[in-house]
Coordinates of C-alpha atoms and ligand atoms in Angstrom, one line a residue:
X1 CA 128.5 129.6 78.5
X2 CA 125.3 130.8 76.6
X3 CA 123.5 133.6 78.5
X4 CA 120.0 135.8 78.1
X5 CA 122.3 138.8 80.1
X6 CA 125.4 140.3 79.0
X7 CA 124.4 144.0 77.7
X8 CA 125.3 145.5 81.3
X9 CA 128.2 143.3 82.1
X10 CA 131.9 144.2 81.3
X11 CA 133.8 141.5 82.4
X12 CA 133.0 137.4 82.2
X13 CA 131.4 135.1 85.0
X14 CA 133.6 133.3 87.0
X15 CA 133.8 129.5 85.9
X16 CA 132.8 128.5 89.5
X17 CA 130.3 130.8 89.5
X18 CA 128.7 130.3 86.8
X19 CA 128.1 126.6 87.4
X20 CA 127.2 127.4 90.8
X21 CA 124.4 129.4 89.2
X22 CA 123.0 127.1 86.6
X23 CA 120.2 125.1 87.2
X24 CA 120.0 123.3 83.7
X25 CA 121.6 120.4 85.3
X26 CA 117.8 119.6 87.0
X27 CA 115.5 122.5 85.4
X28 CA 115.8 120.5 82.2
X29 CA 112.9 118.8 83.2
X30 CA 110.8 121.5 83.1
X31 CA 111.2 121.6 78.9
X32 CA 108.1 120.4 78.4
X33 CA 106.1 122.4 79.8
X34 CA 108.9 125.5 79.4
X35 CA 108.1 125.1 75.8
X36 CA 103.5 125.1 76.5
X37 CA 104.0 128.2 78.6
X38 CA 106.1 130.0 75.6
X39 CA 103.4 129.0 72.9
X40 CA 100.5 129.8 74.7
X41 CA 102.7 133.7 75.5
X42 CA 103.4 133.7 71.8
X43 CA 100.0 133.1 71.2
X44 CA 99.1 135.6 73.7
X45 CA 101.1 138.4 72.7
X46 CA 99.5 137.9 69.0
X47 CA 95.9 138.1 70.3
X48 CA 97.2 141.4 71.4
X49 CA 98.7 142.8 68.7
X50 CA 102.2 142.7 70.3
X51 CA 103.3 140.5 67.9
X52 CA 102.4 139.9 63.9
X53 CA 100.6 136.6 63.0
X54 CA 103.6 135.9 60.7
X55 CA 105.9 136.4 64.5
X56 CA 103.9 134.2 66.1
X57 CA 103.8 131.6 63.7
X58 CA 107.0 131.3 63.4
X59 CA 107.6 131.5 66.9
X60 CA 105.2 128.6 67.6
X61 CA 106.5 126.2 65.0
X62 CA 109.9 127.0 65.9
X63 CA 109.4 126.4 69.9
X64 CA 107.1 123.1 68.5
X65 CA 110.5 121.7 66.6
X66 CA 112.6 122.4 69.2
X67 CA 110.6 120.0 70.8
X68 CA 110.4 117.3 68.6
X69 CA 113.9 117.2 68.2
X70 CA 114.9 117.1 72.0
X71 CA 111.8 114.5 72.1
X72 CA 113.5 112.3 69.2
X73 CA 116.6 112.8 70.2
X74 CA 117.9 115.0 67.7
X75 CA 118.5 118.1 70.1
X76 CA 120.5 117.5 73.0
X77 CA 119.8 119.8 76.0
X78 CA 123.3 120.8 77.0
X79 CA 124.8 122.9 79.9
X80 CA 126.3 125.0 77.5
X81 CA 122.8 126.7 78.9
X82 CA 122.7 128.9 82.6
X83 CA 118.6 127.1 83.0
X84 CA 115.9 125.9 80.6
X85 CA 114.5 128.9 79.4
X86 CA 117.9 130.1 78.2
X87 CA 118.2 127.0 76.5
X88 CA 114.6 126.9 74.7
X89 CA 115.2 131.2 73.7
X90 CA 118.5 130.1 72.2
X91 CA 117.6 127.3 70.2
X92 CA 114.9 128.9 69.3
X93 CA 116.8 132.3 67.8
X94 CA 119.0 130.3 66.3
X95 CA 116.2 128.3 64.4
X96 CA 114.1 131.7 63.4
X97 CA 116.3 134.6 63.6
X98 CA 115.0 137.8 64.7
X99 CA 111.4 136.5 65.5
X100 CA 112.8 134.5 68.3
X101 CA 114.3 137.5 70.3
X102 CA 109.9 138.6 70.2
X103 CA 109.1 135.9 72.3
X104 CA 110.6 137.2 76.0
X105 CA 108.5 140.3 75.4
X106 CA 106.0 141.3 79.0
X107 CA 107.7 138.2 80.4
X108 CA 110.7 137.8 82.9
X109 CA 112.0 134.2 84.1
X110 CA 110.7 134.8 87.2
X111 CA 106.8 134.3 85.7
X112 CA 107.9 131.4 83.4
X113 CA 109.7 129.5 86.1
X114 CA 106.7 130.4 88.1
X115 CA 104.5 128.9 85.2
X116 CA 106.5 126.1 84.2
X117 CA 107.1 124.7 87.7
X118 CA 103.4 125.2 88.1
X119 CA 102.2 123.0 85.4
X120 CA 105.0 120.3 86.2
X121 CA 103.8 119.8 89.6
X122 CA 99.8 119.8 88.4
X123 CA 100.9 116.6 86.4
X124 CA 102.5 115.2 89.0
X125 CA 100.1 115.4 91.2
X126 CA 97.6 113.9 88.5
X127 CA 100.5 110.6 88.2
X128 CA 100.4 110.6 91.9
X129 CA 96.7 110.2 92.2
X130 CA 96.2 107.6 89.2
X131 CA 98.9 105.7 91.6
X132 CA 97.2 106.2 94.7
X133 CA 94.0 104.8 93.3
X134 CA 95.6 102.0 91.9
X135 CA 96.2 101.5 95.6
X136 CA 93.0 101.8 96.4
X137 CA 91.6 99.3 93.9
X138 CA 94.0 96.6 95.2
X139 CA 93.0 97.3 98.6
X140 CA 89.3 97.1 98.0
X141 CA 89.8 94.0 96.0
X142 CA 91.6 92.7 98.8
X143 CA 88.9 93.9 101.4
X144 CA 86.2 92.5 99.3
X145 CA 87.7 89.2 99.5
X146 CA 88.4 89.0 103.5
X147 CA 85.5 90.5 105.2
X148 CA 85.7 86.8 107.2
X149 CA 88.9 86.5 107.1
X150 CA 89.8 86.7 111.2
X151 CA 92.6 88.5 112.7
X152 CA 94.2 90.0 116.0
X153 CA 93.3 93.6 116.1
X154 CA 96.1 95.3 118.0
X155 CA 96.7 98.2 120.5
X156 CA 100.0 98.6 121.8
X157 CA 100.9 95.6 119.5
X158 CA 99.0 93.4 122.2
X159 CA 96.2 91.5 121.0
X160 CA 93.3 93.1 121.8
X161 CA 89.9 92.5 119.8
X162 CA 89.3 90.5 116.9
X163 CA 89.1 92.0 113.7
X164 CA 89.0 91.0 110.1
X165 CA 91.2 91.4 107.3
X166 CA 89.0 93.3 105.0
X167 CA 88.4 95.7 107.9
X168 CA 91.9 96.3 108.5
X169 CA 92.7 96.9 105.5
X170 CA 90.2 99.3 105.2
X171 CA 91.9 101.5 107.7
X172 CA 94.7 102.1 105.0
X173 CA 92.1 102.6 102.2
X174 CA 90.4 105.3 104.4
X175 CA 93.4 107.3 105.1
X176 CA 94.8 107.2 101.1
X177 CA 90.9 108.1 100.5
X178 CA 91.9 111.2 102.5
X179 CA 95.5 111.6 101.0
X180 CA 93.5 111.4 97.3
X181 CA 91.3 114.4 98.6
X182 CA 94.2 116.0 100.0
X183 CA 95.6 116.1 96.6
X184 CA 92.1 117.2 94.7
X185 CA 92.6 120.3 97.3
X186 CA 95.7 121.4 96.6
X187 CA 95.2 120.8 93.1
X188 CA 92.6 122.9 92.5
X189 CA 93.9 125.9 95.2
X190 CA 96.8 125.8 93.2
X191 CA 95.5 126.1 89.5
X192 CA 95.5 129.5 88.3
X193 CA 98.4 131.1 85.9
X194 CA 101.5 133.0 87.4
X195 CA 102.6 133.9 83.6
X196 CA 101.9 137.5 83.0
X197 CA 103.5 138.8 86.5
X198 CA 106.8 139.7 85.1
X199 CA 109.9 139.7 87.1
X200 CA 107.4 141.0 89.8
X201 CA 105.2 144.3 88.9
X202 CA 103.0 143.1 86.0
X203 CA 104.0 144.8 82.9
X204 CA 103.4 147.7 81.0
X205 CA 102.5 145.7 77.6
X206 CA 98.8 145.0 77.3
X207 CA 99.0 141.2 77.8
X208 CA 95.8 139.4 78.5
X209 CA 96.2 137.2 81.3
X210 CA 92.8 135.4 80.8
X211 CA 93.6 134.2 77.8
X212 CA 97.0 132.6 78.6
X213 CA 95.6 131.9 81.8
X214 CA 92.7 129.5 79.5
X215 CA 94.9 128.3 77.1
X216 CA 97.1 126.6 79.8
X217 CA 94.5 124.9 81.6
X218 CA 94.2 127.1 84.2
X219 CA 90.9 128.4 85.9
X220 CA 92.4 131.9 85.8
X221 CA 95.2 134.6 86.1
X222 CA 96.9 135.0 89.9
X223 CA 95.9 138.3 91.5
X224 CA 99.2 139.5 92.7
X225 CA 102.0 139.8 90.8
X226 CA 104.5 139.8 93.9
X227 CA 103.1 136.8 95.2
X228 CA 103.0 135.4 92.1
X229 CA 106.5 135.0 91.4
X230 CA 107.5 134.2 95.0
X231 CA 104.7 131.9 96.2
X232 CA 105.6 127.9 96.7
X233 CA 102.9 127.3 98.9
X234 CA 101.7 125.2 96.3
X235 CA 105.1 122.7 96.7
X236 CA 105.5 123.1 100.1
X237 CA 101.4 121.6 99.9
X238 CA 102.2 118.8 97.5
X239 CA 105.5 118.2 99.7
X240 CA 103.4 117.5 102.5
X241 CA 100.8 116.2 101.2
X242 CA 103.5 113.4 100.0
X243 CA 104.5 113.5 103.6
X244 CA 101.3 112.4 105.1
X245 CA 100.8 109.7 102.0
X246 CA 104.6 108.5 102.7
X247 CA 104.0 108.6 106.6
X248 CA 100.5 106.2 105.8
X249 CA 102.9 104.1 103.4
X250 CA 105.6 103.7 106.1
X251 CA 103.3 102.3 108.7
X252 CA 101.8 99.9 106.5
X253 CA 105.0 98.5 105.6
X254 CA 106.1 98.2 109.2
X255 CA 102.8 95.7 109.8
X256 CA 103.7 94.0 106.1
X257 CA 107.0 93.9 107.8
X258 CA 105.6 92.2 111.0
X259 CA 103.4 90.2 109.1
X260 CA 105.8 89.0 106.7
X261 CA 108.4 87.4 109.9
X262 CA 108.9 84.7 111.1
X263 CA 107.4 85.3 114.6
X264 CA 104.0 86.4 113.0
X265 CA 104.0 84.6 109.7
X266 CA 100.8 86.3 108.7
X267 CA 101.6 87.1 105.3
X268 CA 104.5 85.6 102.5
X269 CA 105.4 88.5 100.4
X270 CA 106.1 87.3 96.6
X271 CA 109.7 86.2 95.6
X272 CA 109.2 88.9 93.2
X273 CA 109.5 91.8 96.0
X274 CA 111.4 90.2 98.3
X275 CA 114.9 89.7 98.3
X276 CA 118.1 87.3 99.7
X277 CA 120.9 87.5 102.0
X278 CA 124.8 86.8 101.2
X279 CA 125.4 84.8 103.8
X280 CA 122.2 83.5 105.3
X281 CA 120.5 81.2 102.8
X282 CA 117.5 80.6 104.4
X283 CA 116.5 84.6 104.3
X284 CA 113.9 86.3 102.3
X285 CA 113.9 89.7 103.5
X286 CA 110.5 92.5 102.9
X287 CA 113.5 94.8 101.6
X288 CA 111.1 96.8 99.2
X289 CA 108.6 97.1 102.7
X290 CA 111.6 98.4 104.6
X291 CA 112.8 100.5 101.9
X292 CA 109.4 102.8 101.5
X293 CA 109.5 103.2 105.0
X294 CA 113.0 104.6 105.0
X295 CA 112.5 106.6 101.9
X296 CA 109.5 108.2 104.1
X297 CA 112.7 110.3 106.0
X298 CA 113.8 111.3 102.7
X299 CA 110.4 112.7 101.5
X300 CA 110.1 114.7 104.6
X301 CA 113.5 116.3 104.7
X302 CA 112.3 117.5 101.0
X303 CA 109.3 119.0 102.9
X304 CA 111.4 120.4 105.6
X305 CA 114.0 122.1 103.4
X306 CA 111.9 124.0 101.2
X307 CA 110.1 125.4 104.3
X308 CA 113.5 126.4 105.7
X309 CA 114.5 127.7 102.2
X310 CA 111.1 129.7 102.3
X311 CA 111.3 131.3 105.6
X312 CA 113.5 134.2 105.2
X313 CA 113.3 135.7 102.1
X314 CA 111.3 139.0 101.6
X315 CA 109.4 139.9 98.8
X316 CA 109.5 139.1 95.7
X317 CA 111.7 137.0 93.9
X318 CA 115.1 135.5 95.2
X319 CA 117.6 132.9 93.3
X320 CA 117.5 130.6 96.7
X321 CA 114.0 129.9 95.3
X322 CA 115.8 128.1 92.9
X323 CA 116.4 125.6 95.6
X324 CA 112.5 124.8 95.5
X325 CA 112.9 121.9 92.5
X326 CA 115.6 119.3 93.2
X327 CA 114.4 118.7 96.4
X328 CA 110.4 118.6 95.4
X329 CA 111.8 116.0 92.6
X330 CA 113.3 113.7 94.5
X331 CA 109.4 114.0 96.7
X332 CA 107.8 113.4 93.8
X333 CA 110.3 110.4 92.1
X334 CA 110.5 108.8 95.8
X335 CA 106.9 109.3 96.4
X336 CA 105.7 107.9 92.6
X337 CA 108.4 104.9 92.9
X338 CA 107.3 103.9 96.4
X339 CA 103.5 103.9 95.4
X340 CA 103.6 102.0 92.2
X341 CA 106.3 99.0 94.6
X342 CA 104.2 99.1 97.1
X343 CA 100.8 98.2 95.5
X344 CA 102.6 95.3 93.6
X345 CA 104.1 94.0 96.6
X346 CA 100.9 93.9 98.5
X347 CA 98.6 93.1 95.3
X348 CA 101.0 89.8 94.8
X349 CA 101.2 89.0 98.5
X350 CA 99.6 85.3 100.3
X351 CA 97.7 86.3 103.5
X352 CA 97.6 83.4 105.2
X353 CA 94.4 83.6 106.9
X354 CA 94.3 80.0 109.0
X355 CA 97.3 82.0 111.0
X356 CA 95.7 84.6 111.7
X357 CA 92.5 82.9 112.6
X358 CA 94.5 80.9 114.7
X359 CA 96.5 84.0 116.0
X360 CA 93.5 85.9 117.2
X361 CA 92.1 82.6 118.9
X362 CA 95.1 82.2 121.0
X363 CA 95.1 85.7 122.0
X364 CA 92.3 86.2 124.4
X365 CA 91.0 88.6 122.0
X366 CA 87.8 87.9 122.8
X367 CA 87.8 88.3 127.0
X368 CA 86.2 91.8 126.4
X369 CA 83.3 89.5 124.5
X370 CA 83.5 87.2 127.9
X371 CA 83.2 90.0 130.1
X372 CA 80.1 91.4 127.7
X373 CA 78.6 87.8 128.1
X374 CA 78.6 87.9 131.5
X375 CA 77.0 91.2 131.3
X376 CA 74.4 89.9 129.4
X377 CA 73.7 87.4 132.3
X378 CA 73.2 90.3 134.8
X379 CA 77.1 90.5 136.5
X380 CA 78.2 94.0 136.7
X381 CA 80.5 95.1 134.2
X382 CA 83.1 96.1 136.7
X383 CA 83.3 92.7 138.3
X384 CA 82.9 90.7 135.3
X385 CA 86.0 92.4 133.9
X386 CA 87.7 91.2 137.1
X387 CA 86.3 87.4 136.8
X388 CA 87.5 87.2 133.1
X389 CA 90.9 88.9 134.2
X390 CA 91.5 85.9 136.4
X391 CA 90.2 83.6 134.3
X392 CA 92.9 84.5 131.5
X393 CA 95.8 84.1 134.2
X394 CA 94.0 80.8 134.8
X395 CA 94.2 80.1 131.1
X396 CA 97.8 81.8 130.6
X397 CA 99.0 78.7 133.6
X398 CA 96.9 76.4 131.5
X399 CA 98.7 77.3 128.0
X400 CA 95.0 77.4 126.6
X401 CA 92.1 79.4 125.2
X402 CA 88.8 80.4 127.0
X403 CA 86.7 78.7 124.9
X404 CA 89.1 75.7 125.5
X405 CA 87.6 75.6 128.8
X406 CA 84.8 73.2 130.2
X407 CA 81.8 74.8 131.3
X408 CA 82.6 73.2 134.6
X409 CA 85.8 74.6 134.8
X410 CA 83.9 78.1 133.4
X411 CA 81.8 77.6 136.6
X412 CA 84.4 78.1 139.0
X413 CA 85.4 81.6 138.1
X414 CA 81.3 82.5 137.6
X415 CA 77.8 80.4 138.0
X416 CA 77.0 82.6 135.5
X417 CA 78.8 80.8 132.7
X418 CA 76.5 78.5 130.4
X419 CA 76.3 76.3 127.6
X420 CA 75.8 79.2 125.6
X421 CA 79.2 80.6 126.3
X422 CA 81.1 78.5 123.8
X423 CA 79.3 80.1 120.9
X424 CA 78.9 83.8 122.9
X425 CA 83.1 84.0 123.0
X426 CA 83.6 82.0 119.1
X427 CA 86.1 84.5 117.2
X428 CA 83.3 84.4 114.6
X429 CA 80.1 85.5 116.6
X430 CA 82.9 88.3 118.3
X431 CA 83.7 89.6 115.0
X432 CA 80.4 89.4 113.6
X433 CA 78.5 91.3 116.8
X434 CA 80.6 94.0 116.2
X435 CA 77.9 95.7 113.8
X436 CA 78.5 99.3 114.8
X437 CA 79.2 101.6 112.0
X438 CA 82.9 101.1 111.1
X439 CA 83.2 98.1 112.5
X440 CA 84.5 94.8 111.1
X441 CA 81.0 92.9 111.6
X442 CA 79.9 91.4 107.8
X443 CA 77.3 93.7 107.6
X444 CA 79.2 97.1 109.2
X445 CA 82.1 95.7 106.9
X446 CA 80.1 95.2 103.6
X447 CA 78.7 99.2 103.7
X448 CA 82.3 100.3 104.4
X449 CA 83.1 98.7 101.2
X450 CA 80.6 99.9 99.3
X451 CA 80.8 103.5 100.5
X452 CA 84.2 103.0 99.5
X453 CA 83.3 101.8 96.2
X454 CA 81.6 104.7 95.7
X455 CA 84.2 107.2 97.0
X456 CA 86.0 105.5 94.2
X457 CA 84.0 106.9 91.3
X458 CA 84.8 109.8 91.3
X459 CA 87.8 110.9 89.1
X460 CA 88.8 114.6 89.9
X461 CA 91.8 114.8 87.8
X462 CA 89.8 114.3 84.7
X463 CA 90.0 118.1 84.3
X464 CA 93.7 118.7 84.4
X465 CA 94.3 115.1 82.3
X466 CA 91.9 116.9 79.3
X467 CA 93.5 119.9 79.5
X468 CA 97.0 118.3 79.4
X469 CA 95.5 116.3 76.2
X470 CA 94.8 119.5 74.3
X471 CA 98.1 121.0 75.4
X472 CA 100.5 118.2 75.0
X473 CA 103.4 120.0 72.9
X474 CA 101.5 122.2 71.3
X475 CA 100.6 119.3 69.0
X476 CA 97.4 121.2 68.4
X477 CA 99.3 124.2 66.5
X478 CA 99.8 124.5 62.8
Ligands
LIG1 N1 116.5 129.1 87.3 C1 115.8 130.1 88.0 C2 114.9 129.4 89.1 O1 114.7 128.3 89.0 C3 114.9 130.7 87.0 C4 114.4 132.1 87.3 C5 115.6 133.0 87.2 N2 115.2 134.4 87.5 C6 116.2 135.3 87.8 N3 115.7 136.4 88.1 N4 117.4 135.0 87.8 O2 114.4 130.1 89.9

């Protein structure tokens, strides 16, 4: 048991409690950036005087070996160590001597935590985007290649209108187009520098805040020092917005579920992401499909238990904050795993579009295109929607399609009904009326993709990735 406390204490910590304490076991993964925070304080605290240039150097190699070695294997982080910083402080004594004890000067663990933890999730949210747009490219390559590619559009999973592929895929690429903004958002609310705070009243060492603030990437210090070392709104933010982008992610793979049976047999979903039964050898189950959407429970308990950890505790720092990172891991890990699967499943899939044609044919999807027809021949709309209502009972007796009609057989139900009919109710000229914006008609279709081409170009994380570049280990020192 390797401690930063001990000077007030008299007797030792229980076993039981002590483990109970330790959060090594998952903070570990918080080295990398425990060790950036500590060189750009170092750094800091030399600017100011606080330390000598010899201190700081040593300091800053010392904390850069430290991780090299854990990086190539040579140091072991071990739970010898109550958290992470203990771990990086001791190693770092050990390697320097008296330098090393400098290093905790103006800080508290409650600012680095608060730092560390910060910078973790900013790259995580960077690896979730690059993800999420890798999503997006699949699903505009897929829209660009289906815009007459004919489906059943759904409500209340009854067939309802015709629609295209391209456009309903572009329903998904809208809503991770918002999840991506979502992210940009909380991204940038969330970038300025809690390091500097101190356990929770600032300090009374002249530390320049700016500067550490700069050196980390950030776009400046936090204002309050309370909030700063008790504020994960930031979490509970990228927790939800991993929510929403799990929740989008669940109700896709429900359709590719549909899609994929037997009943629908819309899409085949590649032997690679698909997997067998035991005992039934004909079976080739969407497991990866089903498995996103039941990870998406998982993702939002995370959300839901660091709101309920959050809720009670007054100002500023408490240990149940320590709560705030195994669960906003597991978001993250679920949320990263699930996005990467996911696109390769549906970036490998067959969508076999003569069954869907064939599917939105046989559904009277287009008897609101009958009833607009008739419309167009001066019936009210009112009692054309009845004369195409019994018309599709007379069809559903029949086992056939409208257009499968005769026009003579048309006639009965309406002398409205001419040649022109046949063409007027066609799942192509439905689908390709439909020319409002948004909708799936070629050209309504082809300026949805492009705007979502465009919405494409833009790359906000380049910002945080350069930063993270000029940081990465402290590469950039000595
Ligand atoms: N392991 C702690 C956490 O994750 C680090 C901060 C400890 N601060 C303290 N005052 N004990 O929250």
């Amino acid at each position: 048991m390797a401690q930063l406390w001990g000077g007030r204490f008299e007797g030792e910590t229980d076993r039981l409690a002590w483990a109970f304490n330790a959060s090594i076991g998952f903070d570990q993964r918080l080295f990398k950036e425990d060790i950036e925070g500590s060189i750009a304080h170092a750094k800091m605290l030399q600017k100011q005087g606080i330390l000598t240039d010899e201190e700081a150097g040593k300091i800053v190699r010392g904390l850069t070996s430290i991780y090299a070695d854990v990086y190539t294997g040579g140091l072991v982080v071990t739970d010898q160590y109550e958290d992470v910083h203990s771990f990086v402080e001791a190693n770092l004594i050990e390697r320097i001597g008296d330098a090393g004890k400098k290093l905790h000067t103006g800080r508290s663990r409650n600012d680095q935590v608060a730092v560390d933890m910060r910078l973790y999730t900013r790259n995580r949210i960077v690896d979730i985007e690059h993800r999420l747009r890798a999503l997006r490219v699949v699903l505009l390559d897929l829209m660009r290649a289906h815009v007459d590619t004919i489906m059943p559009g759904f409500t209340h999973l009854q067939k309802a209108q015709p629609v295209t592929l391209s456009h309903h895929l572009g329903a998904y690429f809208e809503m991770f187009t918002r999840d991506s903004g979502r992210l940009k958002d909380l991204c940038n609310r969330m970038n300025v520098c809690p390091l500097g705070a101190g356990a929770l009243a600032g300090t009374t060492y002249p530390l320049d805040r700016d500067f550490t603030a700069t050196l980390l990437g950030f776009d400046g210090p936090t204002r309050n020092s309370m909030d700063s070392v008790s504020d994960r709104d930031y979490l509970i933010e990228f927790l939800s917005a991993l929510s929403i982008i799990m929740m989008h992610l669940s109700r896709f793979s429900e359709e590719v579920i549909l899609w994929n049976s037997n009943e629908y047999g819309f899409v085949e979903i590649s032997d690679a992401y698909s997997t067998g039964s035991s005992i039934m050898p004909q079976k080739k189950n969407p497991d990866i499909a089903e498995l996103v959407r039941g990870k998406t429970g998982r993702v939002y308990g995370d959300l839901m238990q660091l709101l309920v950890t959050m809720k009670g505790i007054p100002l500023a720092y408490n240990k149940d904050m320590q709560e705030d990172k195994e669960g906003a891991f597991d978001a993250m890990d679920t949320a990263e795993h699930c996005l990467t699967l996911f696109t390769e499943m549906i970036r490998t899939m067959t969508f076999k579009k003569e069954v869907m044609e064939r599917s939105a044919a046989r559904g009277f999807t287009n008897a609101t295109d009958a009833a607009d027809y008739l419309v167009g021949k001066g019936v009210p709309f009112r009692d054309a929607h009845g004369i195409i209502g019994r018309l599709v009972l007379s069809c559903i007796e029949k086992n056939c399609a409208i257009d499968d009609m005769t026009l003579d057989e048309l006639k009965r139900f309406s002398d409205c009904f001419e040649e022109d009919v046949f063409d007027a109710v066609s799942m192509k000229t439905c689908v390709e009326r439909r020319l409002t914006t948004g909708a799936p008609g070629r050209e309504a279709m082809l300026a949805e993709i492009a705007a979502s081409e465009e919405s494409l170009r833009e790359d906000w994380t380049e910002r945080f990735d350069q930063d993270s570049d000029t940081r990465r280990g402290g590469e950039n020192d000595e």
